[in-house]
Amino acid sequence: MHLLLTGGAGFIGQHVLAALLRRGHAVRVLDSLRPDVHRAEQAWTPPAGVELHRADMRDAAAVEAALAGVQGVVHLAAKVGLGVDIGDMPDYASSNDAGTAVLLAAMARRGVARLTLASSMVVYGEGFGLCPEHGAVRPAPRREAALAAGDFEPPCPHCGRSLGPDLVQEAAPPDPRNAYATSKLAQEFYAANWARSTGGAVAMLRYHNVYGPGMPRDTPYAGVASIFTSALRAGRAPRVFEDGGQRRDFIHVRDIAAATVAACERHGEGVAAFNVGSGTPRTVGEMAAALSRALEGPAPLVTGEYRLGDVRHITASSERLRQRLGWQPEVGFEAGMAELAQAPG
């Protein structure tokens, strides 16, 4: 296919671009190269044969031009991060939601009928937990007094007991808890509106915690794996918040790229959301320890610090993606962490 890849110069975007090219697709990249993502000393040059349109997603004329002749869009461009500062809300809403709306309107005008959208597991908030008395429940909000006392587990909303782990399915009700999460969910709704109005197909990929070579370091876009690695490279112990028991699903960026390409190629009808994770939950403490081993650095320092807006646990089932699109993750946790630790800084 002839595809437009938005955000193709970013961390995930470069891996998706490489995977698309290996599969023989013709790819055009649209990227703003905004400085809070792309450092000045890290200028990006597209691979041979790839046309780069440098423009903001909110520039309707530029988006329209970038769509000329394409058969599908892989939409990765977004302002990322936690979005915990209320002052960030306008930029998230404008960059992510207005930008996506501009893209979708232009796709409708151009008759482009296939969209693969990079969403995020953050749309679920705390997801679900298992109460010994009440079964699967949505966790009640964590209270600051409990966090200050070192009680980090989210409580059952009915009896207050600490909840056990559960895997979130795509049908779970969303519960976005910060500006970034809200903007990603809004992107999904806009994409579903577009698909139903035009008859187009959209695959919404809810990425879990992505890591791997090329991950940005020491920027608002850096994931916790990158932050830990930066500390270890400087000879400092990685600082782990809470008690280190926060459960996540860390997935290698090459597996993310493979899932994105599979959705682009194989999902050709209707609207569907797909969780994209390794299927093996790990704790933040385990990840910090794996990086410390790989870099032969100091052991992680568990600080007990917390941020009120942080999600304690979020792990989801990726069975729908495996069964419908035939995707399987290939990079193991220890091998992937070792590769990340040794990647150029």
Short mmCIF file of C-alpha atoms in Angstrom, two decimals:
data_model
loop_
_atom_site.label_atom_id
_atom_site.label_comp_id
_atom_site.label_asym_id
_atom_site.label_seq_id
_atom_site.Cartn_x
_atom_site.Cartn_y
_atom_site.Cartn_z
CA MET A 1 0.00 0.00 0.00
CA HIS A 2 0.89 3.66 -0.33
CA LEU A 3 0.68 4.93 3.26
CA LEU A 4 0.93 8.17 5.20
CA LEU A 5 2.72 7.72 8.52
CA THR A 6 2.23 10.63 10.91
CA GLY A 7 4.84 11.03 13.63
CA GLY A 8 7.19 8.86 11.60
CA ALA A 9 10.31 10.62 12.89
CA GLY A 10 9.52 9.80 16.52
CA PHE A 11 10.70 6.93 18.72
CA ILE A 12 7.93 4.49 17.82
CA GLY A 13 7.44 6.05 14.41
CA GLN A 14 10.94 5.24 13.19
CA HIS A 15 10.49 1.57 14.11
CA VAL A 16 7.07 1.45 12.43
CA LEU A 17 8.54 3.12 9.33
CA ALA A 18 11.31 0.53 9.13
CA ALA A 19 8.82 -2.32 9.52
CA LEU A 20 6.53 -0.90 6.82
CA LEU A 21 9.42 -0.51 4.41
CA ARG A 22 10.56 -4.09 5.05
CA ARG A 23 7.06 -5.20 4.11
CA GLY A 24 7.30 -3.37 0.78
CA HIS A 25 4.93 -0.48 1.48
CA ALA A 26 5.47 2.97 -0.03
CA VAL A 27 5.53 5.42 2.89
CA ARG A 28 5.24 9.19 3.16
CA VAL A 29 6.00 10.73 6.58
CA LEU A 30 4.25 13.74 8.10
CA ASP A 31 6.00 15.05 11.22
CA SER A 32 6.28 18.48 12.82
CA LEU A 33 9.72 17.66 14.30
CA ARG A 34 8.63 19.69 17.32
CA PRO A 35 11.56 20.47 19.62
CA ASP A 36 10.06 18.94 22.77
CA VAL A 37 10.31 15.58 20.99
CA HIS A 38 13.24 15.98 18.63
CA ARG A 39 16.35 17.56 20.14
CA ALA A 40 18.23 19.96 17.89
CA GLU A 41 21.30 17.73 17.87
CA GLN A 42 19.21 14.74 16.76
CA ALA A 43 18.18 15.91 13.31
CA TRP A 44 16.22 13.27 11.44
CA THR A 45 16.71 12.39 7.81
CA PRO A 46 14.19 10.04 6.20
CA PRO A 47 15.41 6.83 4.57
CA ALA A 48 15.96 6.81 0.83
CA GLY A 49 12.70 6.86 -1.07
CA VAL A 50 10.66 8.22 1.86
CA GLU A 51 9.14 11.66 1.36
CA LEU A 52 9.04 13.88 4.46
CA HIS A 53 6.36 16.53 4.88
CA ARG A 54 7.37 18.73 7.81
CA ALA A 55 4.15 20.20 9.15
CA ASP A 56 1.87 20.37 12.16
CA MET A 57 -1.17 18.10 12.24
CA ARG A 58 -3.36 21.16 12.72
CA ASP A 59 -2.27 22.62 9.37
CA ALA A 60 -5.20 21.55 7.18
CA ALA A 61 -3.54 22.45 3.88
CA ALA A 62 -0.37 20.55 4.74
CA VAL A 63 -2.33 17.48 5.88
CA GLU A 64 -4.43 17.56 2.71
CA ALA A 65 -1.27 17.68 0.58
CA ALA A 66 0.34 14.81 2.51
CA LEU A 67 -2.69 12.60 1.85
CA ALA A 68 -2.48 12.88 -1.93
CA GLY A 69 -2.45 9.42 -3.49
CA VAL A 70 -2.32 7.41 -0.26
CA GLN A 71 -4.48 4.38 0.50
CA GLY A 72 -4.18 4.33 4.27
CA VAL A 73 -2.92 6.28 7.28
CA VAL A 74 -0.94 5.15 10.32
CA HIS A 75 -1.48 7.95 12.83
CA LEU A 76 1.18 8.13 15.55
CA ALA A 77 1.69 11.90 15.82
CA ALA A 78 0.73 13.15 19.28
CA LYS A 79 1.86 15.13 22.26
CA VAL A 80 2.67 12.44 24.83
CA GLY A 81 3.56 12.33 28.52
CA LEU A 82 1.41 12.21 31.63
CA GLY A 83 -0.36 15.53 31.24
CA VAL A 84 -0.74 15.90 35.00
CA ASP A 85 -0.43 19.70 34.93
CA ILE A 86 -3.80 21.33 34.33
CA GLY A 87 -2.00 24.02 32.36
CA ASP A 88 -1.05 21.38 29.77
CA MET A 89 -4.68 20.65 28.87
CA PRO A 90 -4.97 23.12 25.97
CA ASP A 91 -1.88 21.75 24.23
CA TYR A 92 -3.03 18.12 24.57
CA ALA A 93 -6.50 19.00 23.30
CA SER A 94 -5.14 21.03 20.40
CA SER A 95 -2.21 18.86 19.36
CA ASN A 96 -3.88 15.48 19.75
CA ASP A 97 -7.58 16.00 19.33
CA ALA A 98 -7.85 18.97 16.99
CA GLY A 99 -4.94 17.57 14.97
CA THR A 100 -6.67 14.21 14.63
CA ALA A 101 -9.94 15.89 13.64
CA VAL A 102 -8.13 17.82 10.89
CA LEU A 103 -6.61 14.55 9.64
CA LEU A 104 -9.93 12.70 9.63
CA ALA A 105 -11.75 15.48 7.80
CA ALA A 106 -9.02 15.51 5.16
CA MET A 107 -9.17 11.72 4.84
CA ALA A 108 -12.91 11.94 4.24
CA ARG A 109 -12.38 14.53 1.50
CA ARG A 110 -9.62 12.46 -0.11
CA GLY A 111 -11.53 9.18 0.16
CA VAL A 112 -8.83 7.50 2.26
CA ALA A 113 -10.63 4.66 4.03
CA ARG A 114 -8.08 2.89 6.26
CA LEU A 115 -6.76 4.23 9.56
CA THR A 116 -4.45 2.67 12.13
CA LEU A 117 -4.48 4.82 15.26
CA ALA A 118 -1.88 4.73 18.04
CA SER A 119 -3.88 4.92 21.25
CA SER A 120 -2.76 3.96 24.75
CA MET A 121 -3.60 1.74 27.69
CA VAL A 122 -3.93 4.93 29.76
CA VAL A 123 -7.53 5.23 28.54
CA TYR A 124 -8.42 2.55 31.12
CA GLY A 125 -7.16 4.45 34.16
CA GLU A 126 -6.75 1.91 36.97
CA GLY A 127 -8.45 -0.78 34.92
CA PHE A 128 -9.97 -3.53 37.05
CA GLY A 129 -8.98 -5.43 40.17
CA LEU A 130 -10.20 -8.53 41.94
CA CYS A 131 -11.85 -8.25 45.35
CA PRO A 132 -12.12 -11.50 47.35
CA GLU A 133 -15.72 -10.60 48.19
CA HIS A 134 -17.01 -8.57 45.24
CA GLY A 135 -15.08 -10.05 42.32
CA ALA A 136 -13.93 -7.89 39.40
CA VAL A 137 -14.41 -4.22 40.25
CA ARG A 138 -13.10 -0.85 39.15
CA PRO A 139 -10.76 0.36 41.89
CA ALA A 140 -11.82 3.27 44.03
CA PRO A 141 -9.52 6.32 43.87
CA ARG A 142 -6.42 6.15 46.00
CA ARG A 143 -6.43 8.69 48.81
CA GLU A 144 -3.44 10.85 49.61
CA ALA A 145 -3.59 9.96 53.30
CA ALA A 146 -3.29 6.27 52.44
CA LEU A 147 -0.40 6.88 50.05
CA ALA A 148 1.42 8.97 52.64
CA ALA A 149 1.04 6.08 55.07
CA GLY A 150 2.57 3.64 52.56
CA ASP A 151 -0.72 1.97 51.63
CA PHE A 152 -0.39 1.98 47.86
CA GLU A 153 -2.90 -0.62 46.72
CA PRO A 154 -6.16 0.70 45.27
CA PRO A 155 -9.17 -0.26 47.38
CA CYS A 156 -12.38 -2.04 46.50
CA PRO A 157 -15.09 0.63 46.06
CA HIS A 158 -17.52 -1.49 48.10
CA CYS A 159 -15.57 -2.81 51.08
CA GLY A 160 -12.21 -1.00 50.95
CA ARG A 161 -10.10 -4.16 50.76
CA SER A 162 -6.93 -4.17 48.68
CA LEU A 163 -7.51 -5.59 45.22
CA GLY A 164 -5.67 -8.36 43.41
CA PRO A 165 -4.56 -8.22 39.75
CA ASP A 166 -6.84 -8.61 36.77
CA LEU A 167 -6.34 -8.23 33.01
CA VAL A 168 -8.39 -5.54 31.32
CA GLN A 169 -10.33 -6.44 28.18
CA GLU A 170 -10.98 -3.98 25.34
CA ALA A 171 -14.67 -3.78 26.26
CA ALA A 172 -13.87 -2.33 29.69
CA PRO A 173 -15.32 1.16 30.27
CA PRO A 174 -12.68 3.87 29.83
CA ASP A 175 -11.55 5.93 32.80
CA PRO A 176 -8.92 8.48 31.65
CA ARG A 177 -7.25 10.17 34.62
CA ASN A 178 -5.06 12.87 33.09
CA ALA A 179 -4.99 15.19 30.09
CA TYR A 180 -2.97 12.83 27.91
CA ALA A 181 -5.28 9.90 28.61
CA THR A 182 -8.34 12.03 27.91
CA SER A 183 -6.87 13.21 24.62
CA LYS A 184 -6.13 9.64 23.49
CA LEU A 185 -9.68 8.55 24.27
CA ALA A 186 -11.01 11.55 22.38
CA GLN A 187 -8.90 10.51 19.38
CA GLU A 188 -10.56 7.09 19.50
CA PHE A 189 -14.04 8.63 19.56
CA TYR A 190 -13.25 10.95 16.66
CA ALA A 191 -11.84 8.03 14.67
CA ALA A 192 -14.94 5.92 15.36
CA ASN A 193 -17.16 8.84 14.27
CA TRP A 194 -15.18 9.12 11.04
CA ALA A 195 -15.38 5.39 10.35
CA ARG A 196 -19.12 5.21 10.86
CA SER A 197 -19.73 8.29 8.72
CA THR A 198 -17.49 7.28 5.83
CA GLY A 199 -17.57 3.48 5.95
CA GLY A 200 -13.86 3.50 6.69
CA ALA A 201 -11.93 1.01 8.82
CA VAL A 202 -10.07 1.97 11.98
CA ALA A 203 -7.87 -0.15 14.24
CA MET A 204 -7.20 1.58 17.58
CA LEU A 205 -4.04 0.17 19.13
CA ARG A 206 -3.82 0.65 22.89
CA TYR A 207 -0.08 0.47 23.38
CA HIS A 208 1.24 -0.60 26.76
CA ASN A 209 4.57 0.56 28.22
CA VAL A 210 6.86 0.78 25.19
CA TYR A 211 10.64 0.60 25.54
CA GLY A 212 13.61 -0.11 23.30
CA PRO A 213 16.46 1.41 21.32
CA GLY A 214 15.93 5.02 20.33
CA MET A 215 13.79 5.79 23.36
CA PRO A 216 14.22 9.48 24.25
CA ARG A 217 16.12 10.23 27.44
CA ASP A 218 15.70 13.07 29.92
CA THR A 219 12.75 14.69 28.15
CA PRO A 220 9.06 14.90 29.10
CA TYR A 221 8.55 12.08 26.58
CA ALA A 222 10.93 9.64 28.26
CA GLY A 223 9.40 6.53 29.77
CA VAL A 224 10.39 5.28 33.18
CA ALA A 225 12.76 2.73 31.61
CA SER A 226 14.65 5.55 29.94
CA ILE A 227 14.76 7.59 33.15
CA PHE A 228 16.17 4.61 35.07
CA THR A 229 18.75 3.93 32.37
CA SER A 230 19.89 7.55 32.37
CA ALA A 231 20.40 7.42 36.14
CA LEU A 232 22.37 4.19 35.93
CA ARG A 233 24.60 5.54 33.17
CA ALA A 234 25.40 8.46 35.47
CA GLY A 235 26.34 6.06 38.28
CA ARG A 236 23.16 6.71 40.29
CA ALA A 237 20.68 4.18 41.60
CA PRO A 238 17.33 4.27 39.80
CA ARG A 239 14.73 5.81 42.11
CA VAL A 240 11.58 3.71 42.25
CA PHE A 241 8.39 5.35 43.46
CA GLU A 242 5.99 3.80 45.96
CA ASP A 243 7.15 0.28 46.89
CA GLY A 244 8.12 -0.77 43.37
CA GLY A 245 5.14 -3.10 43.11
CA GLN A 246 3.32 -1.17 40.39
CA ARG A 247 2.35 -3.68 37.69
CA ARG A 248 2.82 -2.81 34.04
CA ASP A 249 3.19 -4.64 30.74
CA PHE A 250 6.52 -3.59 29.22
CA ILE A 251 6.61 -4.28 25.50
CA HIS A 252 9.52 -3.87 23.13
CA VAL A 253 9.19 -1.25 20.41
CA ARG A 254 9.87 -3.78 17.64
CA ASP A 255 6.88 -5.81 18.85
CA ILE A 256 4.82 -2.61 18.88
CA ALA A 257 5.91 -1.91 15.30
CA ALA A 258 5.00 -5.43 14.20
CA ALA A 259 1.55 -5.12 15.78
CA THR A 260 1.00 -1.77 14.10
CA VAL A 261 1.92 -3.15 10.69
CA ALA A 262 -0.32 -6.19 11.23
CA ALA A 263 -3.26 -3.92 12.04
CA CYS A 264 -2.54 -1.71 9.04
CA GLU A 265 -2.43 -4.67 6.67
CA ARG A 266 -5.10 -6.96 8.10
CA HIS A 267 -7.81 -4.82 9.67
CA GLY A 268 -9.84 -3.65 6.70
CA GLU A 269 -13.39 -3.30 7.97
CA GLY A 270 -15.21 -1.62 10.85
CA VAL A 271 -13.99 -0.22 14.18
CA ALA A 272 -11.95 -2.26 16.62
CA ALA A 273 -9.71 -1.59 19.61
CA PHE A 274 -6.71 -3.82 20.32
CA ASN A 275 -4.60 -3.99 23.46
CA VAL A 276 -0.92 -4.28 22.56
CA GLY A 277 1.18 -5.79 25.34
CA SER A 278 3.56 -8.64 25.96
CA GLY A 279 1.03 -10.59 27.99
CA THR A 280 3.44 -10.92 30.94
CA PRO A 281 2.94 -8.25 33.61
CA ARG A 282 6.05 -7.05 35.43
CA THR A 283 6.54 -4.62 38.27
CA VAL A 284 8.38 -1.33 38.00
CA GLY A 285 10.78 -2.67 40.62
CA GLU A 286 11.54 -5.71 38.46
CA MET A 287 12.28 -3.49 35.51
CA ALA A 288 14.62 -1.28 37.54
CA ALA A 289 16.44 -4.36 38.85
CA ALA A 290 16.81 -5.81 35.33
CA LEU A 291 18.36 -2.56 34.10
CA SER A 292 20.69 -2.41 37.11
CA ARG A 293 21.88 -5.94 36.34
CA ALA A 294 22.37 -5.20 32.67
CA LEU A 295 24.44 -2.09 33.39
CA GLU A 296 26.14 -3.56 36.46
CA GLY A 297 25.02 -0.50 38.37
CA PRO A 298 23.70 0.20 41.86
CA ALA A 299 20.58 -1.58 43.02
CA PRO A 300 17.33 0.35 42.71
CA LEU A 301 16.38 2.67 45.54
CA VAL A 302 12.75 2.23 46.55
CA THR A 303 11.76 5.67 47.79
CA GLY A 304 8.16 5.44 48.94
CA GLU A 305 7.52 8.68 47.05
CA TYR A 306 4.28 8.93 45.11
CA ARG A 307 2.30 11.11 42.74
CA LEU A 308 -1.40 11.29 43.43
CA GLY A 309 -2.39 11.06 39.77
CA ASP A 310 -0.33 7.93 39.03
CA VAL A 311 -2.03 4.66 38.17
CA ARG A 312 -1.00 1.82 40.49
CA HIS A 313 -1.59 -1.14 38.16
CA ILE A 314 -2.62 -1.43 34.54
CA THR A 315 -2.23 -4.66 32.62
CA ALA A 316 -4.50 -5.86 29.89
CA SER A 317 -5.14 -8.91 27.76
CA SER A 318 -3.82 -8.80 24.17
CA GLU A 319 -5.64 -11.97 23.11
CA ARG A 320 -7.88 -10.12 20.64
CA LEU A 321 -4.83 -8.88 18.72
CA ARG A 322 -3.23 -12.32 18.75
CA GLN A 323 -6.36 -14.14 17.61
CA ARG A 324 -7.69 -11.71 14.99
CA LEU A 325 -4.47 -10.42 13.48
CA GLY A 326 -2.07 -13.31 14.10
CA TRP A 327 0.45 -11.20 16.02
CA GLN A 328 2.83 -12.53 18.67
CA PRO A 329 5.45 -10.64 20.69
CA GLU A 330 8.97 -11.88 20.06
CA VAL A 331 11.32 -9.93 22.36
CA GLY A 332 11.68 -11.36 25.87
CA PHE A 333 11.82 -9.09 28.93
CA GLU A 334 15.41 -9.77 30.05
CA ALA A 335 16.79 -9.62 26.51
CA GLY A 336 14.88 -6.46 25.74
CA MET A 337 16.03 -4.72 28.91
CA ALA A 338 19.62 -5.72 28.24
CA GLU A 339 19.36 -4.28 24.72
CA LEU A 340 17.88 -1.04 26.06
CA ALA A 341 20.64 -0.75 28.64
CA GLN A 342 23.35 -1.11 26.01
CA ALA A 343 21.72 1.15 23.40
CA PRO A 344 23.60 4.40 22.65
CA GLY A 345 22.62 7.17 25.06
#
